[in-house]
CSV table of N, CA and C in Angstrom, one decimal:
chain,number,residue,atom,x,y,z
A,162,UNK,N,-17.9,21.1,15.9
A,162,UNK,CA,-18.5,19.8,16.0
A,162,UNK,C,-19.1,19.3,14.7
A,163,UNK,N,-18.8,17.9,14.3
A,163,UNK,CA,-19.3,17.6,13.1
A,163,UNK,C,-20.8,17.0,13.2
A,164,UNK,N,-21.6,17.1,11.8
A,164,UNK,CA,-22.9,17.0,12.1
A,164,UNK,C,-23.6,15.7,11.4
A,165,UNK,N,-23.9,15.1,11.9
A,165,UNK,CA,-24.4,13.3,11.8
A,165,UNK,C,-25.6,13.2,11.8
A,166,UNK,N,-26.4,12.5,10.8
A,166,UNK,CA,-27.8,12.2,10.9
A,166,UNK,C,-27.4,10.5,11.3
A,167,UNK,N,-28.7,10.2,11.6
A,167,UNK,CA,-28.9,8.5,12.2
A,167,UNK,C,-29.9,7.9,10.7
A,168,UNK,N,-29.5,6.9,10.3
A,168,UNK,CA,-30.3,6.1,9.5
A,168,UNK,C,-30.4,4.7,10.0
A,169,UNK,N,-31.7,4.1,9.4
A,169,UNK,CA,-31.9,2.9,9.9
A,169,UNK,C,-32.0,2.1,8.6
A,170,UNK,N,-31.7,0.7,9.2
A,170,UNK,CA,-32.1,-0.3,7.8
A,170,UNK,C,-31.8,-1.6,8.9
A,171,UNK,N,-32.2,-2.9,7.8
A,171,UNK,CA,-32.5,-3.8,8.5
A,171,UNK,C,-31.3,-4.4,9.8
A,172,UNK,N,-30.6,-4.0,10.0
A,172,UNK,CA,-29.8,-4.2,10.8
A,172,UNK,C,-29.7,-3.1,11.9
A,173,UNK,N,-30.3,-2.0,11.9
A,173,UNK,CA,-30.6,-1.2,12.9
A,173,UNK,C,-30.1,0.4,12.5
A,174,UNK,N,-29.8,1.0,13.5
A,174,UNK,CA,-29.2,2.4,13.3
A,174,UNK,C,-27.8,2.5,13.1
A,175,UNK,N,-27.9,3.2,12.5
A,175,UNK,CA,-26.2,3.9,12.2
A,175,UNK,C,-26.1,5.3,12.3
A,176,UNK,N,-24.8,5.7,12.8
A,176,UNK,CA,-24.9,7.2,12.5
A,176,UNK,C,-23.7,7.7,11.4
A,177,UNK,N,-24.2,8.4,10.5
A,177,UNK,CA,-23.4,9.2,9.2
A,177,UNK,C,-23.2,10.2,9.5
A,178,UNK,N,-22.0,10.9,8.8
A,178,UNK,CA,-22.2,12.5,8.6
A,178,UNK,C,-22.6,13.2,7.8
A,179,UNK,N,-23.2,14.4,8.0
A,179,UNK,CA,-24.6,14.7,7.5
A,179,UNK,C,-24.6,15.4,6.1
A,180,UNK,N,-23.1,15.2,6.1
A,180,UNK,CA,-22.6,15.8,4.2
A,180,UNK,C,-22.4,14.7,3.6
A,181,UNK,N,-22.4,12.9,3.9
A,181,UNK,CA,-21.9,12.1,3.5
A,181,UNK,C,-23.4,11.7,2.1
A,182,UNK,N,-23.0,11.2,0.8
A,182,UNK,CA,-24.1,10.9,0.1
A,182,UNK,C,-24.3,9.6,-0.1
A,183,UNK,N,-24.0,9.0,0.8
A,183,UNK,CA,-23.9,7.6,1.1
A,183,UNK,C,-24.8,7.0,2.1
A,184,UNK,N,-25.3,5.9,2.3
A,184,UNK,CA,-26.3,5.4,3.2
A,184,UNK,C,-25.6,4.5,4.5
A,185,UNK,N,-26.9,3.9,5.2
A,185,UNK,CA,-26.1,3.1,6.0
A,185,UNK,C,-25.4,1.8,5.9
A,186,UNK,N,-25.5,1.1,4.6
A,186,UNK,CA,-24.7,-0.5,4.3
A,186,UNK,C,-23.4,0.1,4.1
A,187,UNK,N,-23.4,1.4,3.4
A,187,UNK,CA,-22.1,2.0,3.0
A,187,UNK,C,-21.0,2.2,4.5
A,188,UNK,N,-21.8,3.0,5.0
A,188,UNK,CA,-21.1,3.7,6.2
A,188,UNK,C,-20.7,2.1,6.9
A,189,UNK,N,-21.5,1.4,7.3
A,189,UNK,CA,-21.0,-0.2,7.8
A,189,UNK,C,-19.3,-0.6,7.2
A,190,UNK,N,-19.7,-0.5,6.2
A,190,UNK,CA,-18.8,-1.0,5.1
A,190,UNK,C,-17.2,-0.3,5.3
A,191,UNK,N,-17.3,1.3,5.4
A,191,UNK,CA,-16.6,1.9,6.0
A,191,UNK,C,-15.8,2.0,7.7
A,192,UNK,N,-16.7,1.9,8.0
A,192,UNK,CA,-16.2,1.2,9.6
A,192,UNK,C,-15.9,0.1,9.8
A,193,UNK,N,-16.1,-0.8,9.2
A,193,UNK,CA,-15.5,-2.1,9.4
A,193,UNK,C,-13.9,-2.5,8.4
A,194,UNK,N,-14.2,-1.9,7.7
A,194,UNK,CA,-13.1,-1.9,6.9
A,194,UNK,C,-12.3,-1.1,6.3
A,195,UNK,N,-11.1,-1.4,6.7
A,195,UNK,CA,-9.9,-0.4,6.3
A,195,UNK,C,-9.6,0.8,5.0
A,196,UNK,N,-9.7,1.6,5.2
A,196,UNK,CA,-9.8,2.7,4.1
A,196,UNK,C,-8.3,3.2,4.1
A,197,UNK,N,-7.3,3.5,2.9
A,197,UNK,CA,-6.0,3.7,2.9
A,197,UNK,C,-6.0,5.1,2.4
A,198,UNK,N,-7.1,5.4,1.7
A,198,UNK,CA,-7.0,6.8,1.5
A,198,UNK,C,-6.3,7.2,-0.2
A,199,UNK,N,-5.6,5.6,-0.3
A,199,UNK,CA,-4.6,6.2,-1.9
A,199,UNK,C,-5.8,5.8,-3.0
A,200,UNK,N,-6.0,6.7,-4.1
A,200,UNK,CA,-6.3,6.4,-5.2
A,200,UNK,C,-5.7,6.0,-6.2
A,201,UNK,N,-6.5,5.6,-7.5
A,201,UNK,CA,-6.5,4.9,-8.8
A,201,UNK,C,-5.4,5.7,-9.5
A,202,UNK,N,-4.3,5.4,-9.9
A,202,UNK,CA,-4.0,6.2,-11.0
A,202,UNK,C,-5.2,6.8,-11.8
A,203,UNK,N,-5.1,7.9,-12.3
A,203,UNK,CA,-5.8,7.8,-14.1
A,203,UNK,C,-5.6,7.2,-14.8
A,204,UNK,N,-4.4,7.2,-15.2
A,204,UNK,CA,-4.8,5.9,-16.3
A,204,UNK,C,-4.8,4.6,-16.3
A,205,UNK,N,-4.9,4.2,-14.9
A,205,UNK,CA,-5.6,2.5,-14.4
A,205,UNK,C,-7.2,2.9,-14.7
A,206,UNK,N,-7.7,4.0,-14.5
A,206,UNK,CA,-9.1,4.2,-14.5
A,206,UNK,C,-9.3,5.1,-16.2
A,207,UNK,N,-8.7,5.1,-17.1
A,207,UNK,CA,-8.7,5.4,-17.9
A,207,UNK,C,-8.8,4.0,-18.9
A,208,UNK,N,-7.9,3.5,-18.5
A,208,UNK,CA,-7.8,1.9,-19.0
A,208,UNK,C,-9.2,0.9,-18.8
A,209,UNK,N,-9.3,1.1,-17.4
A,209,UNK,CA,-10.8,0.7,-17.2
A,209,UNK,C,-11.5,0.6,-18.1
A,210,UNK,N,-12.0,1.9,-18.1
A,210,UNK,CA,-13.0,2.2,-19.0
A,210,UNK,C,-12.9,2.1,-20.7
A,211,UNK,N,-11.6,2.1,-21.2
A,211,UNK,CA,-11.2,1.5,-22.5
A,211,UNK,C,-11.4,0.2,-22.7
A,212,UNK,N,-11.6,-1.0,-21.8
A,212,UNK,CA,-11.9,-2.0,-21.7
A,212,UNK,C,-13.3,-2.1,-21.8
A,213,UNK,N,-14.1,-1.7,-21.1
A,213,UNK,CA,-15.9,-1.8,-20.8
A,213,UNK,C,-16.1,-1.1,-22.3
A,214,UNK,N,-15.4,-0.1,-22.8
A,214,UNK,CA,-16.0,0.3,-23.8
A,214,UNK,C,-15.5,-0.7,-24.9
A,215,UNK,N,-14.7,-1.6,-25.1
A,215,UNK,CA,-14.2,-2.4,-26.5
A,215,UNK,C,-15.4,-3.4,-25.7
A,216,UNK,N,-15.6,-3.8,-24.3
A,216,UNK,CA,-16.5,-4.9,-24.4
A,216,UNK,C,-17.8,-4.6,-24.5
A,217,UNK,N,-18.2,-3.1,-24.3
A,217,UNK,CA,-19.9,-3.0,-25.1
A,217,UNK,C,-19.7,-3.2,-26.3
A,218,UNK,N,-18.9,-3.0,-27.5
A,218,UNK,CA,-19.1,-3.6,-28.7
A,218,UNK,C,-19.0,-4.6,-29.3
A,219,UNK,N,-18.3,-5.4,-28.4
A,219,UNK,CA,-18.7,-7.1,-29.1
A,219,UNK,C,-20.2,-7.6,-29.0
């Protein structure tokens, strides 16, 4: 059996699982909306970050 804590916030209770490091707007977020499971390439997220870094030095 997996193990779930309940959190509250302005919209009421939610329940998480109790390894997740995530809160409850998150877990909403996750339930309501479709998760596909596929990741970023690296070097889409490699690229990313080559970008944010040429734009911290302007």
């Amino acid at each position: 059996m997996t193990q779930h804590r309940t959190e509250r916030d302005s919209m009421g209770e939610v329940t998480i699982p109790a390894d997740a490091c995530w809160g409850a707007q998150t877990q909403r977020a996750v339930d309501n909306f479709p998760i596909s499971g596929l990741l970023m390439p690296g070097s889409f997220i490699r690229s990313l970050g080559l970008i944010k870094a040429a734009a911290a030095t302007v």
